[in-house]
Amino acid sequence: MVSIKDVAKHAGVAISTVSKVLNHYPNVSEETKKKVNAAIAELGFVPNSIAAALSSKQTGRVALLLDVNRHVQTVDEIPMQYILGAINRAKELGMDVITVFFTMIQEMDVEEMTRYFQSQSIEGLIVCGLSKQDAVLHKLIKSEKFKVVLIDAPGIGIHTSNIHVDNVKAQYDVAKKFIIENKAKKILYISGKKNGYVSEERMQGMKQLAEELGLTLFTRTGNFSELEARKITMQYAKRRDAIICASDMMAIGAMKALIDMDIYRPVCGFDGISLMGYAGKQMHTVRQDFKQLAARAVDEMARLMEGHEGQEVVLPHQLIRIKYEDVIT
Amino acid sequence: MVSIKDVAKHAGVAISTVSKVLNHYPNVSEETKKKVNAAIAELGFVPNSIAAALSSKQTGRVALLLDVNRHVQTVDEIPMQYILGAINRAKELGMDVITVFFTMIQEMDVEEMTRYFQSQSIEGLIVCGLSKQDAVLHKLIKSEKFKVVLIDAPGIGIHTSNIHVDNVKAQYDVAKKFIIENKAKKILYISGKKNGYVSEERMQGMKQLAEELGLTLFTRTGNFSELEARKITMQYAKRRDAIICASDMMAIGAMKALIDMDIYRPVCGFDGISLMGYAGKQMHTVRQDFKQLAARAVDEMARLMEGHEGQEVVLPHQLIRIKYEDVIT
DNA sequence: CTGTTAGCGCGTTCAG
DNA sequence: CTGAACGCGCTAACAG
């Protein structure tokens, strides 16, 4: 392997000079810069990121924490969108994303977890789907030993940012449009998880709307589970005009249940996943661009790594209707 | 950060001794081993993988190459299964998986690609969905600069293994069962890609069966695209008894098309993805366990890294029928 | 603006 | 069986 030393010799300069042009430091004359770059090209030199990391203590490695297989379904495409968005953006920024699933770390206590990430030389954590019950993770975040970007969970610190859409407004907006269009009065609302961050916000938006429009709101907790949404629908849908769900997966469960029951009720979802196109009917929903959400999270991580303080980032959402033709490829 | 030096001091031994017990070397007395392990536990020491990698030149890092968004659909869950299987197994083996998408490297030539992976200190590549047209990747593999495990593509070398199910037999088996059960004679077969590795094998299995049962086989290329399968179905299904597809996504496209055409024909798929459950009808298919496939690929990579020669690994498949109740959670 | 030097944390001889 | 010493490839002060 050709190293920085070879380059230095070949270019007739000192090692540190090569290092400087590599890292785009100032204080290097155009001339020597050219010599060095020429040598690099000739030798086909590739900087060894491992050595750089060891020396500089800056690895640029961030872990993407995903909660696949917890309250998430088999066909859930959201984690994949997160991964795609994060990895692609990270590559552009010269960062390194390693994917970690909650199941891999759920048995650990704070110290184990800290050690685990430190041993991997991970500097930052992007956490997707943190819930209030994740005591260990909360402690880890509070310890401020890692830069953290929270997706869809609150929390700001010197090393902690969070990023999300305005869930209250989004639920309010989509439900309003949906209800007016369908002239509904008696609503079955299938919410997410009790004490869930986004769940509570969406619920709030729903309540706000119910009050404003004088709706009869009947609420049940679906835990973001398609199956639970199905059962709830079977039990309560008959006596309502329409069903609004806090997630698309639940909306799909509800829709399938209605088909099996052989009755029709309009259903409204939340997320904008393409699986919605397979559910049978065209459905209202809120579109979140998860790929972009993840990309922005990586950006935010880069900002934190540059030493800036944590902040809250709110991304826009849009209201859409998904049908099969939109998603088939 | 607590380092090997601290452990040595704490245990009253030399640094190298600690290193030896860490790496399970012989020639260390039980007594000192105990002392060292005690010190490690007390200090909560975790070896720094970066430093270890730099020193030993062995990083244990492998790239998982995925072709998401090429001939793959939005809702495709297969890449996610690969990621899950590979990452979890890698963690057990103390290896490090970084996910790379074809789109990130498709513009590179061989040297660029080599440098890219080398700069990341990647020792091995697990390649999912290699096609004959990927000239650059083929060159890279032939260069033998990296250990390679090919999933669903042929190729064996001193540093190259491949792993897959028996596509010929799998297509033969599932089609046979499906055809006999449905008493079909005139078959519309929607194959994968022209010149695709698995496509050709599956096609071969199909032809073999057609000959054996004296079927009338009408074949069209669907490029693993749900949309193309839909169009093909619209055009040719009416005059056949049944439709067999080389992938589940195409089977779903076919089934949706049939529903829109308001005619019934049995449809058979291949892969066993859970999205099949959302297609409307219960469907025959071949079940591949992609998670396990990826895990086995990681195992195989570990074997290569230990210096063993490349080999071919054939995994079993099973025939199943998927319906909505099987996949909802 | 350029070169010298001292580590980063660990693996690995090679004397003792 | 143990420990001192060197080096992996690179960065970061510090001299010059």
mmCIF file with all atom_site columns, N, CA, C and O in Angstrom, chain A residues 25-59:
data_model
loop_
_atom_site.group_PDB
_atom_site.id
_atom_site.type_symbol
_atom_site.label_atom_id
_atom_site.label_alt_id
_atom_site.label_comp_id
_atom_site.label_asym_id
_atom_site.label_entity_id
_atom_site.label_seq_id
_atom_site.pdbx_PDB_ins_code
_atom_site.Cartn_x
_atom_site.Cartn_y
_atom_site.Cartn_z
_atom_site.occupancy
_atom_site.B_iso_or_equiv
_atom_site.pdbx_formal_charge
_atom_site.auth_seq_id
_atom_site.auth_comp_id
_atom_site.auth_asym_id
_atom_site.auth_atom_id
_atom_site.pdbx_PDB_model_num
ATOM 1   N N  . TYR A 1 25 ? -5.606  22.269 4.003   1.00 0.00 ? 25 TYR A N  1
ATOM 2   C CA . TYR A 1 25 ? -5.199  23.299 4.945   1.00 0.00 ? 25 TYR A CA 1
ATOM 3   C C  . TYR A 1 25 ? -4.751  24.527 4.170   1.00 0.00 ? 25 TYR A C  1
ATOM 4   O O  . TYR A 1 25 ? -4.343  24.438 3.019   1.00 0.00 ? 25 TYR A O  1
ATOM 5   N N  . PRO A 1 26 ? -4.800  25.684 4.799   1.00 0.00 ? 26 PRO A N  1
ATOM 6   C CA . PRO A 1 26 ? -4.248  26.872 4.150   1.00 0.00 ? 26 PRO A CA 1
ATOM 7   C C  . PRO A 1 26 ? -2.723  26.823 4.292   1.00 0.00 ? 26 PRO A C  1
ATOM 8   O O  . PRO A 1 26 ? -2.165  25.814 4.695   1.00 0.00 ? 26 PRO A O  1
ATOM 9   N N  . ASN A 1 27 ? -2.082  27.850 3.953   1.00 0.00 ? 27 ASN A N  1
ATOM 10  C CA . ASN A 1 27 ? -0.629  27.924 4.129   1.00 0.00 ? 27 ASN A CA 1
ATOM 11  C C  . ASN A 1 27 ? 0.148   26.852 3.373   1.00 0.00 ? 27 ASN A C  1
ATOM 12  O O  . ASN A 1 27 ? 1.059   26.226 3.907   1.00 0.00 ? 27 ASN A O  1
ATOM 13  N N  . VAL A 1 28 ? -0.275  26.611 2.187   1.00 0.00 ? 28 VAL A N  1
ATOM 14  C CA . VAL A 1 28 ? 0.518   25.758 1.299   1.00 0.00 ? 28 VAL A CA 1
ATOM 15  C C  . VAL A 1 28 ? 0.544   26.450 -0.066  1.00 0.00 ? 28 VAL A C  1
ATOM 16  O O  . VAL A 1 28 ? -0.515  26.795 -0.602  1.00 0.00 ? 28 VAL A O  1
ATOM 17  N N  . SER A 1 29 ? 1.726   26.673 -0.586  1.00 0.00 ? 29 SER A N  1
ATOM 18  C CA . SER A 1 29 ? 1.825   27.392 -1.859  1.00 0.00 ? 29 SER A CA 1
ATOM 19  C C  . SER A 1 29 ? 1.223   26.577 -2.993  1.00 0.00 ? 29 SER A C  1
ATOM 20  O O  . SER A 1 29 ? 1.255   25.341 -2.965  1.00 0.00 ? 29 SER A O  1
ATOM 21  N N  . GLU A 1 30 ? 0.687   27.297 -3.950  1.00 0.00 ? 30 GLU A N  1
ATOM 22  C CA . GLU A 1 30 ? 0.074   26.637 -5.098  1.00 0.00 ? 30 GLU A CA 1
ATOM 23  C C  . GLU A 1 30 ? 1.052   25.655 -5.743  1.00 0.00 ? 30 GLU A C  1
ATOM 24  O O  . GLU A 1 30 ? 0.666   24.581 -6.194  1.00 0.00 ? 30 GLU A O  1
ATOM 25  N N  . GLU A 1 31 ? 2.301   26.059 -5.767  1.00 0.00 ? 31 GLU A N  1
ATOM 26  C CA . GLU A 1 31 ? 3.303   25.256 -6.452  1.00 0.00 ? 31 GLU A CA 1
ATOM 27  C C  . GLU A 1 31 ? 3.481   23.881 -5.804  1.00 0.00 ? 31 GLU A C  1
ATOM 28  O O  . GLU A 1 31 ? 3.352   22.848 -6.464  1.00 0.00 ? 31 GLU A O  1
ATOM 29  N N  . THR A 1 32 ? 3.756   23.891 -4.521  1.00 0.00 ? 32 THR A N  1
ATOM 30  C CA . THR A 1 32 ? 3.953   22.597 -3.853  1.00 0.00 ? 32 THR A CA 1
ATOM 31  C C  . THR A 1 32 ? 2.666   21.786 -3.879  1.00 0.00 ? 32 THR A C  1
ATOM 32  O O  . THR A 1 32 ? 2.695   20.563 -3.965  1.00 0.00 ? 32 THR A O  1
ATOM 33  N N  . LYS A 1 33 ? 1.555   22.483 -3.804  1.00 0.00 ? 33 LYS A N  1
ATOM 34  C CA . LYS A 1 33 ? 0.283   21.771 -3.864  1.00 0.00 ? 33 LYS A CA 1
ATOM 35  C C  . LYS A 1 33 ? 0.214   20.959 -5.163  1.00 0.00 ? 33 LYS A C  1
ATOM 36  O O  . LYS A 1 33 ? -0.184  19.807 -5.175  1.00 0.00 ? 33 LYS A O  1
ATOM 37  N N  . LYS A 1 34 ? 0.618   21.612 -6.235  1.00 0.00 ? 34 LYS A N  1
ATOM 38  C CA . LYS A 1 34 ? 0.590   20.948 -7.529  1.00 0.00 ? 34 LYS A CA 1
ATOM 39  C C  . LYS A 1 34 ? 1.528   19.744 -7.551  1.00 0.00 ? 34 LYS A C  1
ATOM 40  O O  . LYS A 1 34 ? 1.170   18.669 -8.041  1.00 0.00 ? 34 LYS A O  1
ATOM 41  N N  . LYS A 1 35 ? 2.723   19.959 -7.032  1.00 0.00 ? 35 LYS A N  1
ATOM 42  C CA . LYS A 1 35 ? 3.698   18.859 -6.998  1.00 0.00 ? 35 LYS A CA 1
ATOM 43  C C  . LYS A 1 35 ? 3.120   17.659 -6.260  1.00 0.00 ? 35 LYS A C  1
ATOM 44  O O  . LYS A 1 35 ? 3.190   16.512 -6.716  1.00 0.00 ? 35 LYS A O  1
ATOM 45  N N  . VAL A 1 36 ? 2.553   17.968 -5.121  1.00 0.00 ? 36 VAL A N  1
ATOM 46  C CA . VAL A 1 36 ? 2.006   16.896 -4.295  1.00 0.00 ? 36 VAL A CA 1
ATOM 47  C C  . VAL A 1 36 ? 0.869   16.171 -5.014  1.00 0.00 ? 36 VAL A C  1
ATOM 48  O O  . VAL A 1 36 ? 0.842   14.942 -5.072  1.00 0.00 ? 36 VAL A O  1
ATOM 49  N N  . ASN A 1 37 ? -0.043  16.942 -5.562  1.00 0.00 ? 37 ASN A N  1
ATOM 50  C CA . ASN A 1 37 ? -1.176  16.324 -6.256  1.00 0.00 ? 37 ASN A CA 1
ATOM 51  C C  . ASN A 1 37 ? -0.718  15.470 -7.430  1.00 0.00 ? 37 ASN A C  1
ATOM 52  O O  . ASN A 1 37 ? -1.305  14.422 -7.709  1.00 0.00 ? 37 ASN A O  1
ATOM 53  N N  . ALA A 1 38 ? 0.326   15.948 -8.083  1.00 0.00 ? 38 ALA A N  1
ATOM 54  C CA . ALA A 1 38 ? 0.873   15.163 -9.189  1.00 0.00 ? 38 ALA A CA 1
ATOM 55  C C  . ALA A 1 38 ? 1.385   13.819 -8.679  1.00 0.00 ? 38 ALA A C  1
ATOM 56  O O  . ALA A 1 38 ? 1.086   12.757 -9.240  1.00 0.00 ? 38 ALA A O  1
ATOM 57  N N  . ALA A 1 39 ? 2.144   13.883 -7.589  1.00 0.00 ? 39 ALA A N  1
ATOM 58  C CA . ALA A 1 39 ? 2.689   12.655 -7.007  1.00 0.00 ? 39 ALA A CA 1
ATOM 59  C C  . ALA A 1 39 ? 1.562   11.709 -6.599  1.00 0.00 ? 39 ALA A C  1
ATOM 60  O O  . ALA A 1 39 ? 1.624   10.499 -6.829  1.00 0.00 ? 39 ALA A O  1
ATOM 61  N N  . ILE A 1 40 ? 0.535   12.284 -5.993  1.00 0.00 ? 40 ILE A N  1
ATOM 62  C CA . ILE A 1 40 ? -0.609  11.475 -5.565  1.00 0.00 ? 40 ILE A CA 1
ATOM 63  C C  . ILE A 1 40 ? -1.228  10.745 -6.759  1.00 0.00 ? 40 ILE A C  1
ATOM 64  O O  . ILE A 1 40 ? -1.486  9.547  -6.711  1.00 0.00 ? 40 ILE A O  1
ATOM 65  N N  . ALA A 1 41 ? -1.417  11.501 -7.832  1.00 0.00 ? 41 ALA A N  1
ATOM 66  C CA . ALA A 1 41 ? -2.021  10.912 -9.017  1.00 0.00 ? 41 ALA A CA 1
ATOM 67  C C  . ALA A 1 41 ? -1.130  9.823  -9.606  1.00 0.00 ? 41 ALA A C  1
ATOM 68  O O  . ALA A 1 41 ? -1.591  8.737  -9.944  1.00 0.00 ? 41 ALA A O  1
ATOM 69  N N  . GLU A 1 42 ? 0.156   10.127 -9.694  1.00 0.00 ? 42 GLU A N  1
ATOM 70  C CA . GLU A 1 42 ? 1.083   9.159  -10.282 1.00 0.00 ? 42 GLU A CA 1
ATOM 71  C C  . GLU A 1 42 ? 1.122   7.854  -9.506  1.00 0.00 ? 42 GLU A C  1
ATOM 72  O O  . GLU A 1 42 ? 1.152   6.768  -10.079 1.00 0.00 ? 42 GLU A O  1
ATOM 73  N N  . LEU A 1 43 ? 1.178   7.974  -8.206  1.00 0.00 ? 43 LEU A N  1
ATOM 74  C CA . LEU A 1 43 ? 1.302   6.765  -7.388  1.00 0.00 ? 43 LEU A CA 1
ATOM 75  C C  . LEU A 1 43 ? -0.056  6.110  -7.122  1.00 0.00 ? 43 LEU A C  1
ATOM 76  O O  . LEU A 1 43 ? -0.120  5.021  -6.576  1.00 0.00 ? 43 LEU A O  1
ATOM 77  N N  . GLY A 1 44 ? -1.125  6.792  -7.476  1.00 0.00 ? 44 GLY A N  1
ATOM 78  C CA . GLY A 1 44 ? -2.448  6.251  -7.170  1.00 0.00 ? 44 GLY A CA 1
ATOM 79  C C  . GLY A 1 44 ? -2.645  6.108  -5.669  1.00 0.00 ? 44 GLY A C  1
ATOM 80  O O  . GLY A 1 44 ? -3.190  5.124  -5.189  1.00 0.00 ? 44 GLY A O  1
ATOM 81  N N  . PHE A 1 45 ? -2.211  7.115  -4.981  1.00 0.00 ? 45 PHE A N  1
ATOM 82  C CA . PHE A 1 45 ? -2.276  7.072  -3.515  1.00 0.00 ? 45 PHE A CA 1
ATOM 83  C C  . PHE A 1 45 ? -3.699  7.241  -2.994  1.00 0.00 ? 45 PHE A C  1
ATOM 84  O O  . PHE A 1 45 ? -4.472  8.035  -3.520  1.00 0.00 ? 45 PHE A O  1
ATOM 85  N N  . VAL A 1 46 ? -4.043  6.473  -1.977  1.00 0.00 ? 46 VAL A N  1
ATOM 86  C CA . VAL A 1 46 ? -5.333  6.608  -1.316  1.00 0.00 ? 46 VAL A CA 1
ATOM 87  C C  . VAL A 1 46 ? -5.102  6.769  0.173   1.00 0.00 ? 46 VAL A C  1
ATOM 88  O O  . VAL A 1 46 ? -4.492  5.912  0.796   1.00 0.00 ? 46 VAL A O  1
ATOM 89  N N  . PRO A 1 47 ? -5.555  7.876  0.736   1.00 0.00 ? 47 PRO A N  1
ATOM 90  C CA . PRO A 1 47 ? -5.379  8.071  2.176   1.00 0.00 ? 47 PRO A CA 1
ATOM 91  C C  . PRO A 1 47 ? -6.040  6.951  2.962   1.00 0.00 ? 47 PRO A C  1
ATOM 92  O O  . PRO A 1 47 ? -7.131  6.500  2.627   1.00 0.00 ? 47 PRO A O  1
ATOM 93  N N  . ASN A 1 48 ? -5.387  6.501  3.960   1.00 0.00 ? 48 ASN A N  1
ATOM 94  C CA . ASN A 1 48 ? -5.931  5.452  4.816   1.00 0.00 ? 48 ASN A CA 1
ATOM 95  C C  . ASN A 1 48 ? -6.764  6.085  5.925   1.00 0.00 ? 48 ASN A C  1
ATOM 96  O O  . ASN A 1 48 ? -6.242  6.666  6.861   1.00 0.00 ? 48 ASN A O  1
ATOM 97  N N  . SER A 1 49 ? -8.059  5.940  5.785   1.00 0.00 ? 49 SER A N  1
ATOM 98  C CA . SER A 1 49 ? -8.951  6.619  6.721   1.00 0.00 ? 49 SER A CA 1
ATOM 99  C C  . SER A 1 49 ? -8.818  6.085  8.140   1.00 0.00 ? 49 SER A C  1
ATOM 100 O O  . SER A 1 49 ? -9.064  6.796  9.109   1.00 0.00 ? 49 SER A O  1
ATOM 101 N N  . ILE A 1 50 ? -8.425  4.836  8.252   1.00 0.00 ? 50 ILE A N  1
ATOM 102 C CA . ILE A 1 50 ? -8.240  4.245  9.576   1.00 0.00 ? 50 ILE A CA 1
ATOM 103 C C  . ILE A 1 50 ? -7.126  4.975  10.333  1.00 0.00 ? 50 ILE A C  1
ATOM 104 O O  . ILE A 1 50 ? -7.295  5.381  11.479  1.00 0.00 ? 50 ILE A O  1
ATOM 105 N N  . ALA A 1 51 ? -6.033  5.138  9.642   1.00 0.00 ? 51 ALA A N  1
ATOM 106 C CA . ALA A 1 51 ? -4.901  5.817  10.281  1.00 0.00 ? 51 ALA A CA 1
ATOM 107 C C  . ALA A 1 51 ? -5.265  7.259  10.602  1.00 0.00 ? 51 ALA A C  1
ATOM 108 O O  . ALA A 1 51 ? -4.937  7.774  11.681  1.00 0.00 ? 51 ALA A O  1
ATOM 109 N N  . ALA A 1 52 ? -5.949  7.901  9.676   1.00 0.00 ? 52 ALA A N  1
ATOM 110 C CA . ALA A 1 52 ? -6.354  9.282  9.904   1.00 0.00 ? 52 ALA A CA 1
ATOM 111 C C  . ALA A 1 52 ? -7.247  9.376  11.128  1.00 0.00 ? 52 ALA A C  1
ATOM 112 O O  . ALA A 1 52 ? -7.104  10.269 11.960  1.00 0.00 ? 52 ALA A O  1
ATOM 113 N N  . ALA A 1 53 ? -8.158  8.424  11.231  1.00 0.00 ? 53 ALA A N  1
ATOM 114 C CA . ALA A 1 53 ? -9.076  8.437  12.358  1.00 0.00 ? 53 ALA A CA 1
ATOM 115 C C  . ALA A 1 53 ? -8.337  8.239  13.673  1.00 0.00 ? 53 ALA A C  1
ATOM 116 O O  . ALA A 1 53 ? -8.587  8.932  14.653  1.00 0.00 ? 53 ALA A O  1
ATOM 117 N N  . LEU A 1 54 ? -7.430  7.290  13.674  1.00 0.00 ? 54 LEU A N  1
ATOM 118 C CA . LEU A 1 54 ? -6.684  7.012  14.903  1.00 0.00 ? 54 LEU A CA 1
ATOM 119 C C  . LEU A 1 54 ? -5.924  8.248  15.359  1.00 0.00 ? 54 LEU A C  1
ATOM 120 O O  . LEU A 1 54 ? -5.905  8.596  16.536  1.00 0.00 ? 54 LEU A O  1
ATOM 121 N N  . SER A 1 55 ? -5.339  8.894  14.398  1.00 0.00 ? 55 SER A N  1
ATOM 122 C CA . SER A 1 55 ? -4.510  10.035 14.731  1.00 0.00 ? 55 SER A CA 1
ATOM 123 C C  . SER A 1 55 ? -5.327  11.261 15.135  1.00 0.00 ? 55 SER A C  1
ATOM 124 O O  . SER A 1 55 ? -5.006  11.936 16.101  1.00 0.00 ? 55 SER A O  1
ATOM 125 N N  . SER A 1 56 ? -6.365  11.525 14.378  1.00 0.00 ? 56 SER A N  1
ATOM 126 C CA . SER A 1 56 ? -7.107  12.763 14.615  1.00 0.00 ? 56 SER A CA 1
ATOM 127 C C  . SER A 1 56 ? -8.225  12.610 15.646  1.00 0.00 ? 56 SER A C  1
ATOM 128 O O  . SER A 1 56 ? -8.788  13.595 16.088  1.00 0.00 ? 56 SER A O  1
ATOM 129 N N  . LYS A 1 57 ? -8.537  11.360 15.993  1.00 0.00 ? 57 LYS A N  1
ATOM 130 C CA . LYS A 1 57 ? -9.655  11.116 16.904  1.00 0.00 ? 57 LYS A CA 1
ATOM 131 C C  . LYS A 1 57 ? -10.982 11.541 16.293  1.00 0.00 ? 57 LYS A C  1
ATOM 132 O O  . LYS A 1 57 ? -11.963 11.718 17.002  1.00 0.00 ? 57 LYS A O  1
ATOM 133 N N  . GLN A 1 58 ? -10.993 11.748 14.986  1.00 0.00 ? 58 GLN A N  1
ATOM 134 C CA . GLN A 1 58 ? -12.231 12.093 14.322  1.00 0.00 ? 58 GLN A CA 1
ATOM 135 C C  . GLN A 1 58 ? -12.514 11.048 13.266  1.00 0.00 ? 58 GLN A C  1
ATOM 136 O O  . GLN A 1 58 ? -11.815 10.978 12.268  1.00 0.00 ? 58 GLN A O  1
ATOM 137 N N  . THR A 1 59 ? -13.515 10.265 13.496  1.00 0.00 ? 59 THR A N  1
ATOM 138 C CA . THR A 1 59 ? -13.760 9.163  12.593  1.00 0.00 ? 59 THR A CA 1
ATOM 139 C C  . THR A 1 59 ? -14.797 9.504  11.540  1.00 0.00 ? 59 THR A C  1
ATOM 140 O O  . THR A 1 59 ? -14.829 8.902  10.483  1.00 0.00 ? 59 THR A O  1
#
